């Protein structure tokens, strides 16, 4: 068959994106071939930016184009609360709420014995440095509600035991708008365990 | 919100791919950020190839990395039959059957008054040049079974009327493995119109 090497390479690159199978990658590649050169140039420049313009913030581990990331650079944010998340996109999800005005700390992963991700592979050391500052009063652990996420939260909360800090985690329970009978058992049992009083006494 | 320009640009580029919405584009962008530099370099190089290494074959209009495309360059292919398709990927779909050994002609589009695609915008002139050769005995019109595709086939068959050629088109009818009651009316009526005798008399 008349294979064109460049197209095959492009399909291979697209295949590695999440949720893209062979058929989609092919469709994407042929569309890219039909697109204006200008678009392809812009695509290349944004990928080039990933390599050459984006680094990690030495304070919180977030992606940044400057030395210090926009979160850490923002002096209007409160210094006394740090929310710990697994990834940059988790930070963005919280940021979208517009209700959190503290600082972020991005682990860039979760502890995972099965995937061989250990203590040194995620961004914990710099968190310990940050919480040593007397300004920090609360650390919110907002790792994912998965085994790896909970293991990570547990490990960090142990590390923080000797610091004069309040350590909290996000609440588990029923997702809003869901139906109780469609809820999985684990979530339901967590919701029951964490039940709250309706009336303050 | 702490926006990072490079990431936004990348999301914007990914959004233009077929079947990619905002959420998928974001997921893809964050995965690209987490990927090895080597992968991003390969991605860039394949996109760069689209601009700098791929051109169109002057004979058939297919994509090619050389002056003449692999289809036209292949001397084992039969010269007497040309199959006319709308796009390179249609040619690949036919090529996968491994039953067609003639040449291809790629229109790179279909006539479409609504989209403003006219006779000069698709690769018809070079087809007329090709069919002038006495070697060519048959032209198979394999445009899409859509209004634009059929308009294109009809127009080309008119153009070819005065050439000493057999002009054929792909058969319309029931797709194999489908169910008659799920078949759309147009397909079913085409299958009825084009009914074939079971026994040759």
mmCIF file of C-alpha atoms in Angstrom:
data_model
loop_
_atom_site.group_PDB
_atom_site.id
_atom_site.type_symbol
_atom_site.label_atom_id
_atom_site.label_comp_id
_atom_site.label_asym_id
_atom_site.label_seq_id
_atom_site.Cartn_x
_atom_site.Cartn_y
_atom_site.Cartn_z
ATOM 1 C CA UNK A 1 0.000 0.000 0.000
ATOM 2 C CA UNK A 2 1.073 3.517 -0.792
ATOM 3 C CA UNK A 3 2.080 4.689 2.670
ATOM 4 C CA UNK A 4 3.220 8.229 3.268
ATOM 5 C CA UNK A 5 5.729 8.339 6.107
ATOM 6 C CA UNK A 6 4.901 11.867 7.297
ATOM 7 C CA UNK A 7 1.192 11.045 7.559
ATOM 8 C CA UNK A 8 1.928 7.853 9.466
ATOM 9 C CA UNK A 9 4.107 9.771 11.928
ATOM 10 C CA UNK A 10 1.358 12.330 12.413
ATOM 11 C CA UNK A 11 -1.235 9.600 13.029
ATOM 12 C CA UNK A 12 1.124 7.981 15.526
ATOM 13 C CA UNK A 13 1.546 11.266 17.426
ATOM 14 C CA UNK A 14 -2.204 11.917 17.501
ATOM 15 C CA UNK A 15 -2.861 8.349 18.666
ATOM 16 C CA UNK A 16 -1.034 9.076 21.910
ATOM 17 C CA UNK A 17 -3.555 11.739 22.901
ATOM 18 C CA UNK A 18 -6.171 10.621 25.443
ATOM 19 C CA UNK A 19 -9.337 9.159 23.920
ATOM 20 C CA UNK A 20 -7.942 9.021 20.393
ATOM 21 C CA UNK A 21 -8.056 5.666 18.584
ATOM 22 C CA UNK A 22 -6.702 4.773 15.147
ATOM 23 C CA UNK A 23 -9.803 5.930 13.267
ATOM 24 C CA UNK A 24 -9.967 9.309 15.042
ATOM 25 C CA UNK A 25 -6.231 9.830 14.631
ATOM 26 C CA UNK A 26 -6.565 9.177 10.897
ATOM 27 C CA UNK A 27 -9.492 11.576 10.616
ATOM 28 C CA UNK A 28 -7.541 14.217 12.507
ATOM 29 C CA UNK A 29 -4.433 13.727 10.392
ATOM 30 C CA UNK A 30 -6.359 14.073 7.113
ATOM 31 C CA UNK A 31 -8.072 17.172 8.433
ATOM 32 C CA UNK A 32 -4.706 18.662 9.394
ATOM 33 C CA UNK A 33 -3.492 17.940 5.843
ATOM 34 C CA UNK A 34 -6.441 19.884 4.478
ATOM 35 C CA UNK A 35 -6.031 22.795 6.873
ATOM 36 C CA UNK A 36 -4.416 26.102 6.156
ATOM 37 C CA UNK A 37 -0.679 26.319 6.726
ATOM 38 C CA UNK A 38 -1.312 29.118 9.189
ATOM 39 C CA UNK A 39 -3.201 26.742 11.476
ATOM 40 C CA UNK A 40 -0.458 24.125 11.370
ATOM 41 C CA UNK A 41 2.120 26.821 12.163
ATOM 42 C CA UNK A 42 0.067 27.898 15.176
ATOM 43 C CA UNK A 43 -0.210 24.276 16.324
ATOM 44 C CA UNK A 44 3.554 23.829 16.018
ATOM 45 C CA UNK A 45 4.227 27.042 17.890
ATOM 46 C CA UNK A 46 1.939 26.037 20.779
ATOM 47 C CA UNK A 47 3.662 22.633 21.043
ATOM 48 C CA UNK A 48 7.015 24.354 20.872
ATOM 49 C CA UNK A 49 5.840 26.568 23.732
ATOM 50 C CA UNK A 50 5.208 23.462 25.830
ATOM 51 C CA UNK A 51 8.883 22.567 25.512
ATOM 52 C CA UNK A 52 10.490 25.971 25.552
ATOM 53 C CA UNK A 53 8.223 28.367 27.396
ATOM 54 C CA UNK A 54 6.561 26.291 30.113
ATOM 55 C CA UNK A 55 8.296 25.252 33.290
ATOM 56 C CA UNK A 56 7.239 24.385 36.819
ATOM 57 C CA UNK A 57 6.884 26.925 39.620
ATOM 58 C CA UNK A 58 9.607 26.259 42.252
ATOM 59 C CA UNK A 59 7.181 27.203 45.036
ATOM 60 C CA UNK A 60 3.963 25.296 44.264
ATOM 61 C CA UNK A 61 4.788 23.032 41.283
ATOM 62 C CA UNK A 62 2.201 24.593 38.964
ATOM 63 C CA UNK A 63 2.935 25.121 35.283
ATOM 64 C CA UNK A 64 4.207 28.595 34.545
ATOM 65 C CA UNK A 65 5.652 30.706 31.766
ATOM 66 C CA UNK A 66 7.470 32.957 34.267
ATOM 67 C CA UNK A 67 9.826 32.128 37.117
ATOM 68 C CA UNK A 68 7.014 32.152 39.631
ATOM 69 C CA UNK A 69 3.509 30.993 38.644
ATOM 70 C CA UNK A 70 0.505 33.354 38.536
ATOM 71 C CA UNK A 71 -1.000 31.747 41.675
ATOM 72 C CA UNK A 72 2.098 32.321 43.806
ATOM 73 C CA UNK A 73 2.731 35.739 42.261
ATOM 74 C CA UNK A 74 -0.753 36.975 43.118
ATOM 75 C CA UNK A 75 -0.352 39.033 46.292
ATOM 76 C CA UNK A 76 -4.084 39.444 46.757
ATOM 77 C CA UNK A 77 -4.382 35.724 47.555
ATOM 78 C CA UNK A 78 -4.421 34.695 51.208
ATOM 79 C CA UNK A 79 -1.153 33.240 52.472
ATOM 80 C CA UNK A 80 -2.695 31.341 55.376
ATOM 81 C CA UNK A 81 -4.411 28.512 53.463
ATOM 82 C CA UNK A 82 -2.759 26.093 51.040
ATOM 83 C CA UNK A 83 -4.857 23.626 49.083
ATOM 84 C CA UNK A 84 -2.949 20.526 47.943
ATOM 85 C CA UNK A 85 -4.054 19.013 44.606
ATOM 86 C CA UNK A 86 -2.722 16.209 42.420
ATOM 87 C CA UNK A 87 -2.551 18.136 39.172
ATOM 88 C CA UNK A 88 -2.662 21.551 37.572
ATOM 89 C CA UNK A 89 -6.093 20.845 36.095
ATOM 90 C CA UNK A 90 -7.442 20.066 39.578
ATOM 91 C CA UNK A 91 -6.209 23.510 40.644
ATOM 92 C CA UNK A 92 -8.015 25.033 37.667
ATOM 93 C CA UNK A 93 -11.216 23.172 38.598
ATOM 94 C CA UNK A 94 -11.093 24.684 42.097
ATOM 95 C CA UNK A 95 -10.142 28.072 40.695
ATOM 96 C CA UNK A 96 -13.268 28.027 38.541
ATOM 97 C CA UNK A 97 -15.416 28.002 41.706
ATOM 98 C CA UNK A 98 -14.116 31.511 42.457
ATOM 99 C CA UNK A 99 -14.640 30.776 46.162
ATOM 100 C CA UNK A 100 -11.094 29.802 47.142
ATOM 101 C CA UNK A 101 -8.680 32.684 47.616
ATOM 102 C CA UNK A 102 -5.740 30.870 49.215
ATOM 103 C CA UNK A 103 -2.645 29.372 47.608
ATOM 104 C CA UNK A 104 -2.212 26.107 45.710
ATOM 105 C CA UNK A 105 0.282 23.315 45.971
ATOM 106 C CA UNK A 106 0.437 20.937 43.020
ATOM 107 C CA UNK A 107 1.830 17.458 43.668
ATOM 108 C CA UNK A 108 2.005 16.499 39.990
ATOM 109 C CA UNK A 109 0.836 12.972 40.733
ATOM 110 C CA UNK A 110 -0.337 10.693 43.523
ATOM 111 C CA UNK A 111 1.586 8.091 45.488
ATOM 112 C CA UNK A 112 1.018 4.798 43.730
ATOM 113 C CA UNK A 113 2.924 1.645 44.652
ATOM 114 C CA UNK A 114 1.427 -0.158 41.654
ATOM 115 C CA UNK A 115 2.648 2.500 39.218
ATOM 116 C CA UNK A 116 5.946 2.858 41.042
ATOM 117 C CA UNK A 117 5.282 6.475 42.032
ATOM 118 C CA UNK A 118 6.960 7.068 45.381
ATOM 119 C CA UNK A 119 7.467 9.897 47.864
ATOM 120 C CA UNK A 120 10.334 11.440 45.916
ATOM 121 C CA UNK A 121 8.368 11.465 42.641
ATOM 122 C CA UNK A 122 5.693 13.889 43.760
ATOM 123 C CA UNK A 123 6.145 17.438 44.927
ATOM 124 C CA UNK A 124 6.043 16.945 48.726
ATOM 125 C CA UNK A 125 9.399 18.381 49.878
ATOM 126 C CA UNK A 126 8.542 21.885 48.763
ATOM 127 C CA UNK A 127 5.192 21.637 50.587
ATOM 128 C CA UNK A 128 7.028 20.947 53.865
ATOM 129 C CA UNK A 129 9.193 23.993 53.204
ATOM 130 C CA UNK A 130 6.101 26.125 52.658
ATOM 131 C CA UNK A 131 4.199 24.985 55.735
ATOM 132 C CA UNK A 132 7.191 25.834 57.935
ATOM 133 C CA UNK A 133 6.309 29.490 57.441
ATOM 134 C CA UNK A 134 4.286 30.796 60.411
ATOM 135 C CA UNK A 135 1.889 32.491 58.006
ATOM 136 C CA UNK A 136 0.346 29.159 56.963
ATOM 137 C CA UNK A 137 -2.540 28.155 59.223
ATOM 138 C CA UNK A 138 -4.452 25.535 57.229
ATOM 139 C CA UNK A 139 -3.622 22.868 54.652
ATOM 140 C CA UNK A 140 -6.594 21.479 52.676
ATOM 141 C CA UNK A 141 -5.889 18.073 51.154
ATOM 142 C CA UNK A 142 -7.819 17.922 47.885
ATOM 143 C CA UNK A 143 -6.375 14.802 46.307
ATOM 144 C CA UNK A 144 -8.641 12.565 44.221
ATOM 145 C CA UNK A 145 -11.197 10.314 45.968
ATOM 146 C CA UNK A 146 -9.339 7.207 44.760
ATOM 147 C CA UNK A 147 -7.097 4.722 46.556
ATOM 148 C CA UNK A 148 -3.950 6.490 45.332
ATOM 149 C CA UNK A 149 -5.368 9.908 46.171
ATOM 150 C CA UNK A 150 -6.395 8.885 49.667
ATOM 151 C CA UNK A 151 -3.058 7.185 50.315
ATOM 152 C CA UNK A 152 -1.344 10.413 49.326
ATOM 153 C CA UNK A 153 -3.591 12.509 51.574
ATOM 154 C CA UNK A 154 -3.026 10.150 54.496
ATOM 155 C CA UNK A 155 0.736 10.212 54.002
ATOM 156 C CA UNK A 156 0.849 14.013 53.849
ATOM 157 C CA UNK A 157 -1.399 14.397 56.890
ATOM 158 C CA UNK A 158 1.029 12.160 58.848
ATOM 159 C CA UNK A 159 3.947 14.328 57.728
ATOM 160 C CA UNK A 160 2.117 17.461 58.848
ATOM 161 C CA UNK A 161 1.239 16.059 62.311
ATOM 162 C CA UNK A 162 4.014 17.949 64.083
ATOM 163 C CA UNK A 163 3.313 21.300 62.484
ATOM 164 C CA UNK A 164 1.016 23.818 64.226
ATOM 165 C CA UNK A 165 -1.539 23.587 61.417
ATOM 166 C CA UNK A 166 -5.140 22.677 60.793
ATOM 167 C CA UNK A 167 -5.144 19.874 58.185
ATOM 168 C CA UNK A 168 -8.479 19.302 56.444
ATOM 169 C CA UNK A 169 -9.703 17.317 53.465
ATOM 170 C CA UNK A 170 -12.545 17.792 50.995
ATOM 171 C CA UNK A 171 -15.872 16.272 52.094
ATOM 172 C CA UNK A 172 -16.997 12.968 50.603
ATOM 173 C CA UNK A 173 -20.665 12.303 49.986
ATOM 174 C CA UNK A 174 -23.475 12.360 47.477
ATOM 175 C CA UNK A 175 -22.801 14.359 44.333
ATOM 176 C CA UNK A 176 -25.354 17.146 43.918
ATOM 177 C CA UNK A 177 -28.150 16.481 41.452
ATOM 178 C CA UNK A 178 -27.496 12.730 41.571
ATOM 179 C CA UNK A 179 -29.937 10.022 42.558
ATOM 180 C CA UNK A 180 -29.412 7.995 45.686
ATOM 181 C CA UNK A 181 -30.232 4.653 44.053
ATOM 182 C CA UNK A 182 -27.721 5.283 41.251
ATOM 183 C CA UNK A 183 -24.970 6.132 43.716
ATOM 184 C CA UNK A 184 -22.192 3.555 44.137
ATOM 185 C CA UNK A 185 -21.926 1.774 47.486
ATOM 186 C CA UNK A 186 -18.632 3.320 48.524
ATOM 187 C CA UNK A 187 -19.892 6.860 47.999
ATOM 188 C CA UNK A 188 -23.136 6.072 49.781
ATOM 189 C CA UNK A 189 -21.354 4.548 52.773
ATOM 190 C CA UNK A 190 -19.040 7.588 52.932
ATOM 191 C CA UNK A 191 -22.071 9.869 52.851
ATOM 192 C CA UNK A 192 -23.618 7.923 55.714
ATOM 193 C CA UNK A 193 -20.401 7.952 57.781
ATOM 194 C CA UNK A 194 -20.022 11.685 57.253
ATOM 195 C CA UNK A 195 -23.655 12.554 58.020
ATOM 196 C CA UNK A 196 -24.202 16.030 59.419
ATOM 197 C CA UNK A 197 -26.681 17.349 61.954
ATOM 198 C CA UNK A 198 -29.516 19.266 60.305
ATOM 199 C CA UNK A 199 -30.020 21.509 63.308
ATOM 200 C CA UNK A 200 -27.165 22.982 65.268
ATOM 201 C CA UNK A 201 -27.771 22.313 68.958
ATOM 202 C CA UNK B 1 -7.891 33.325 36.887
ATOM 203 C CA UNK B 2 -4.308 32.306 36.379
ATOM 204 C CA UNK B 3 -4.317 31.675 32.649
ATOM 205 C CA UNK B 4 -1.231 30.403 30.887
ATOM 206 C CA UNK B 5 -1.087 31.716 27.336
ATOM 207 C CA UNK B 6 0.835 28.765 25.857
ATOM 208 C CA UNK B 7 -1.660 26.260 27.267
ATOM 209 C CA UNK B 8 -4.590 28.288 25.943
ATOM 210 C CA UNK B 9 -3.028 28.370 22.480
ATOM 211 C CA UNK B 10 -2.494 24.611 22.580
ATOM 212 C CA UNK B 11 -6.111 24.019 23.642
ATOM 213 C CA UNK B 12 -7.260 26.295 20.810
ATOM 214 C CA UNK B 13 -5.228 24.321 18.255
ATOM 215 C CA UNK B 14 -6.513 20.980 19.537
ATOM 216 C CA UNK B 15 -10.107 22.259 19.507
ATOM 217 C CA UNK B 16 -9.945 22.610 15.735
ATOM 218 C CA UNK B 17 -9.433 18.870 15.284
ATOM 219 C CA UNK B 18 -12.553 16.922 14.287
ATOM 220 C CA UNK B 19 -14.609 15.606 17.208
ATOM 221 C CA UNK B 20 -12.658 17.517 19.835
ATOM 222 C CA UNK B 21 -14.629 19.739 22.209
ATOM 223 C CA UNK B 22 -13.350 22.055 24.938
ATOM 224 C CA UNK B 23 -13.152 19.350 27.600
ATOM 225 C CA UNK B 24 -11.280 16.884 25.372
ATOM 226 C CA UNK B 25 -8.936 19.611 24.153
ATOM 227 C CA UNK B 26 -8.121 20.516 27.753
ATOM 228 C CA UNK B 27 -7.510 16.885 28.659
ATOM 229 C CA UNK B 28 -5.250 16.491 25.627
ATOM 230 C CA UNK B 29 -3.329 19.675 26.408
ATOM 231 C CA UNK B 30 -2.660 18.661 30.020
ATOM 232 C CA UNK B 31 -1.556 15.237 28.867
ATOM 233 C CA UNK B 32 0.826 16.817 26.366
ATOM 234 C CA UNK B 33 2.240 18.945 29.208
ATOM 235 C CA UNK B 34 2.927 15.796 31.187
ATOM 236 C CA UNK B 35 4.463 13.922 28.269
ATOM 237 C CA UNK B 36 8.108 13.421 27.557
ATOM 238 C CA UNK B 37 9.827 16.134 25.531
ATOM 239 C CA UNK B 38 10.752 13.494 22.984
ATOM 240 C CA UNK B 39 7.078 12.900 22.183
ATOM 241 C CA UNK B 40 6.359 16.598 21.743
ATOM 242 C CA UNK B 41 9.389 16.902 19.440
ATOM 243 C CA UNK B 42 8.071 14.011 17.333
ATOM 244 C CA UNK B 43 4.637 15.645 17.188
ATOM 245 C CA UNK B 44 6.185 18.940 16.072
ATOM 246 C CA UNK B 45 8.298 17.220 13.455
ATOM 247 C CA UNK B 46 5.289 15.387 11.990
ATOM 248 C CA UNK B 47 3.311 18.653 11.787
ATOM 249 C CA UNK B 48 6.319 20.337 10.257
ATOM 250 C CA UNK B 49 6.380 17.532 7.681
ATOM 251 C CA UNK B 50 2.794 18.374 6.723
ATOM 252 C CA UNK B 51 3.946 21.866 5.753
ATOM 253 C CA UNK B 52 7.374 21.164 4.354
ATOM 254 C CA UNK B 53 7.472 17.592 3.095
ATOM 255 C CA UNK B 54 3.978 16.917 1.768
ATOM 256 C CA UNK B 55 2.729 18.218 -1.546
ATOM 257 C CA UNK B 56 0.142 17.146 -4.089
ATOM 258 C CA UNK B 57 0.852 14.803 -6.978
ATOM 259 C CA UNK B 58 0.573 16.761 -10.265
ATOM 260 C CA UNK B 59 -0.939 13.716 -11.985
ATOM 261 C CA UNK B 60 -3.656 12.469 -9.615
ATOM 262 C CA UNK B 61 -3.850 15.073 -6.816
ATOM 263 C CA UNK B 62 -2.929 12.613 -4.035
ATOM 264 C CA UNK B 63 -0.707 13.658 -1.159
ATOM 265 C CA UNK B 64 2.918 12.793 -1.746
ATOM 266 C CA UNK B 65 6.364 13.289 -0.284
ATOM 267 C CA UNK B 66 7.986 12.896 -3.712
ATOM 268 C CA UNK B 67 7.318 14.633 -7.021
ATOM 269 C CA UNK B 68 5.015 11.866 -8.168
ATOM 270 C CA UNK B 69 2.839 9.997 -5.629
ATOM 271 C CA UNK B 70 3.328 6.292 -4.828
ATOM 272 C CA UNK B 71 0.093 5.374 -6.693
ATOM 273 C CA UNK B 72 1.172 7.008 -9.951
ATOM 274 C CA UNK B 73 4.759 5.857 -9.541
ATOM 275 C CA UNK B 74 3.741 2.219 -9.161
ATOM 276 C CA UNK B 75 4.278 0.660 -12.601
ATOM 277 C CA UNK B 76 2.649 -2.609 -11.604
ATOM 278 C CA UNK B 77 -0.732 -0.849 -11.411
ATOM 279 C CA UNK B 78 -3.017 -1.070 -14.426
ATOM 280 C CA UNK B 79 -3.121 2.064 -16.558
ATOM 281 C CA UNK B 80 -6.510 1.335 -18.124
ATOM 282 C CA UNK B 81 -8.774 2.058 -15.146
ATOM 283 C CA UNK B 82 -8.928 5.286 -13.132
ATOM 284 C CA UNK B 83 -11.075 5.480 -10.009
ATOM 285 C CA UNK B 84 -12.147 9.015 -9.125
ATOM 286 C CA UNK B 85 -12.526 9.750 -5.391
ATOM 287 C CA UNK B 86 -13.214 12.898 -3.372
ATOM 288 C CA UNK B 87 -10.340 12.591 -0.949
ATOM 289 C CA UNK B 88 -7.069 10.849 -0.221
ATOM 290 C CA UNK B 89 -8.656 8.892 2.620
ATOM 291 C CA UNK B 90 -11.296 7.540 0.229
ATOM 292 C CA UNK B 91 -8.442 6.282 -1.959
ATOM 293 C CA UNK B 92 -6.900 4.603 1.105
ATOM 294 C CA UNK B 93 -10.256 2.981 1.957
ATOM 295 C CA UNK B 94 -10.402 1.457 -1.533
ATOM 296 C CA UNK B 95 -6.734 0.529 -1.383
ATOM 297 C CA UNK B 96 -7.376 -1.452 1.803
ATOM 298 C CA UNK B 97 -9.683 -3.796 -0.154
ATOM 299 C CA UNK B 98 -6.628 -4.969 -2.087
ATOM 300 C CA UNK B 99 -8.910 -5.745 -5.043
ATOM 301 C CA UNK B 100 -8.393 -2.592 -7.113
ATOM 302 C CA UNK B 101 -5.179 -2.496 -9.122
ATOM 303 C CA UNK B 102 -5.857 0.540 -11.332
ATOM 304 C CA UNK B 103 -4.916 4.188 -10.807
ATOM 305 C CA UNK B 104 -6.516 6.831 -8.603
ATOM 306 C CA UNK B 105 -7.637 10.355 -9.233
ATOM 307 C CA UNK B 106 -8.252 12.492 -6.170
ATOM 308 C CA UNK B 107 -10.583 15.466 -6.564
ATOM 309 C CA UNK B 108 -9.795 16.938 -3.160
ATOM 310 C CA UNK B 109 -13.409 17.930 -2.608
ATOM 311 C CA UNK B 110 -16.880 17.757 -4.129
ATOM 312 C CA UNK B 111 -18.793 20.355 -6.105
ATOM 313 C CA UNK B 112 -20.950 22.218 -3.607
ATOM 314 C CA UNK B 113 -22.880 25.343 -4.533
ATOM 315 C CA UNK B 114 -23.805 25.863 -0.865
ATOM 316 C CA UNK B 115 -20.182 25.789 0.260
ATOM 317 C CA UNK B 116 -19.059 27.795 -2.767
ATOM 318 C CA UNK B 117 -16.937 24.953 -4.163
ATOM 319 C CA UNK B 118 -17.009 25.192 -7.952
ATOM 320 C CA UNK B 119 -15.528 23.400 -10.951
ATOM 321 C CA UNK B 120 -12.175 25.168 -10.706
ATOM 322 C CA UNK B 121 -11.783 24.306 -6.996
ATOM 323 C CA UNK B 122 -11.597 20.567 -7.451
ATOM 324 C CA UNK B 123 -9.054 18.593 -9.397
ATOM 325 C CA UNK B 124 -11.010 18.000 -12.653
ATOM 326 C CA UNK B 125 -8.754 19.567 -15.323
ATOM 327 C CA UNK B 126 -5.962 17.088 -14.726
ATOM 328 C CA UNK B 127 -8.474 14.222 -14.946
ATOM 329 C CA UNK B 128 -9.455 15.345 -18.458
ATOM 330 C CA UNK B 129 -5.771 15.414 -19.396
ATOM 331 C CA UNK B 130 -5.348 11.862 -18.103
ATOM 332 C CA UNK B 131 -8.378 10.369 -19.853
ATOM 333 C CA UNK B 132 -7.165 11.769 -23.189
ATOM 334 C CA UNK B 133 -4.514 9.040 -23.166
ATOM 335 C CA UNK B 134 -5.636 6.068 -25.298
ATOM 336 C CA UNK B 135 -4.485 3.718 -22.545
ATOM 337 C CA UNK B 136 -7.414 4.660 -20.307
ATOM 338 C CA UNK B 137 -10.471 2.490 -20.948
ATOM 339 C CA UNK B 138 -12.633 2.957 -17.840
ATOM 340 C CA UNK B 139 -13.315 5.706 -15.309
ATOM 341 C CA UNK B 140 -15.026 4.601 -12.079
ATOM 342 C CA UNK B 141 -16.754 7.455 -10.269
ATOM 343 C CA UNK B 142 -16.474 6.728 -6.547
ATOM 344 C CA UNK B 143 -17.614 10.012 -5.054
ATOM 345 C CA UNK B 144 -19.627 9.986 -1.830
ATOM 346 C CA UNK B 145 -23.299 8.917 -1.892
ATOM 347 C CA UNK B 146 -24.361 12.455 -0.907
ATOM 348 C CA UNK B 147 -25.962 15.265 -2.861
ATOM 349 C CA UNK B 148 -22.596 16.980 -3.411
ATOM 350 C CA UNK B 149 -20.924 13.694 -4.306
ATOM 351 C CA UNK B 150 -23.618 12.749 -6.805
ATOM 352 C CA UNK B 151 -23.627 16.212 -8.345
ATOM 353 C CA UNK B 152 -19.882 15.881 -8.839
ATOM 354 C CA UNK B 153 -20.203 12.407 -10.394
ATOM 355 C CA UNK B 154 -22.959 13.604 -12.714
ATOM 356 C CA UNK B 155 -20.929 16.620 -13.805
ATOM 357 C CA UNK B 156 -17.827 14.539 -14.511
ATOM 358 C CA UNK B 157 -19.803 11.890 -16.404
ATOM 359 C CA UNK B 158 -21.189 14.692 -18.651
ATOM 360 C CA UNK B 159 -17.651 15.946 -19.275
ATOM 361 C CA UNK B 160 -16.519 12.448 -20.212
ATOM 362 C CA UNK B 161 -19.409 11.817 -22.639
ATOM 363 C CA UNK B 162 -17.332 12.526 -25.734
ATOM 364 C CA UNK B 163 -14.383 10.360 -24.733
ATOM 365 C CA UNK B 164 -14.174 6.731 -25.917
ATOM 366 C CA UNK B 165 -14.469 5.467 -22.342
ATOM 367 C CA UNK B 166 -16.639 3.312 -20.143
ATOM 368 C CA UNK B 167 -17.794 5.492 -17.225
ATOM 369 C CA UNK B 168 -19.144 3.586 -14.218
ATOM 370 C CA UNK B 169 -20.075 4.423 -10.661
ATOM 371 C CA UNK B 170 -20.079 2.438 -7.414
ATOM 372 C CA UNK B 171 -23.296 0.493 -6.739
ATOM 373 C CA UNK B 172 -25.832 1.886 -4.260
ATOM 374 C CA UNK B 173 -27.858 -0.466 -2.100
ATOM 375 C CA UNK B 174 -28.127 -2.173 1.249
ATOM 376 C CA UNK B 175 -25.006 -2.154 3.366
ATOM 377 C CA UNK B 176 -23.851 -5.690 4.187
ATOM 378 C CA UNK B 177 -24.724 -6.943 7.647
ATOM 379 C CA UNK B 178 -27.390 -4.277 8.076
ATOM 380 C CA UNK B 179 -31.076 -4.837 8.740
ATOM 381 C CA UNK B 180 -33.673 -3.922 6.172
ATOM 382 C CA UNK B 181 -36.025 -2.257 8.656
ATOM 383 C CA UNK B 182 -33.225 -0.039 9.993
ATOM 384 C CA UNK B 183 -32.237 1.078 6.510
ATOM 385 C CA UNK B 184 -33.092 4.684 5.574
ATOM 386 C CA UNK B 185 -35.708 5.209 2.875
ATOM 387 C CA UNK B 186 -33.359 6.664 0.296
ATOM 388 C CA UNK B 187 -30.965 3.728 0.520
ATOM 389 C CA UNK B 188 -33.830 1.263 0.397
ATOM 390 C CA UNK B 189 -35.384 2.911 -2.659
ATOM 391 C CA UNK B 190 -31.972 2.916 -4.378
ATOM 392 C CA UNK B 191 -31.567 -0.775 -3.562
ATOM 393 C CA UNK B 192 -34.991 -1.466 -5.095
ATOM 394 C CA UNK B 193 -34.257 0.592 -8.228
ATOM 395 C CA UNK B 194 -30.950 -1.156 -8.703
ATOM 396 C CA UNK B 195 -32.273 -4.669 -8.107
ATOM 397 C CA UNK B 196 -30.394 -7.447 -9.879
ATOM 398 C CA UNK B 197 -31.548 -10.712 -11.398
ATOM 399 C CA UNK B 198 -30.753 -13.703 -9.204
ATOM 400 C CA UNK B 199 -30.484 -16.046 -12.164
ATOM 401 C CA UNK B 200 -28.761 -15.086 -15.385
ATOM 402 C CA UNK B 201 -31.064 -16.003 -18.279
#
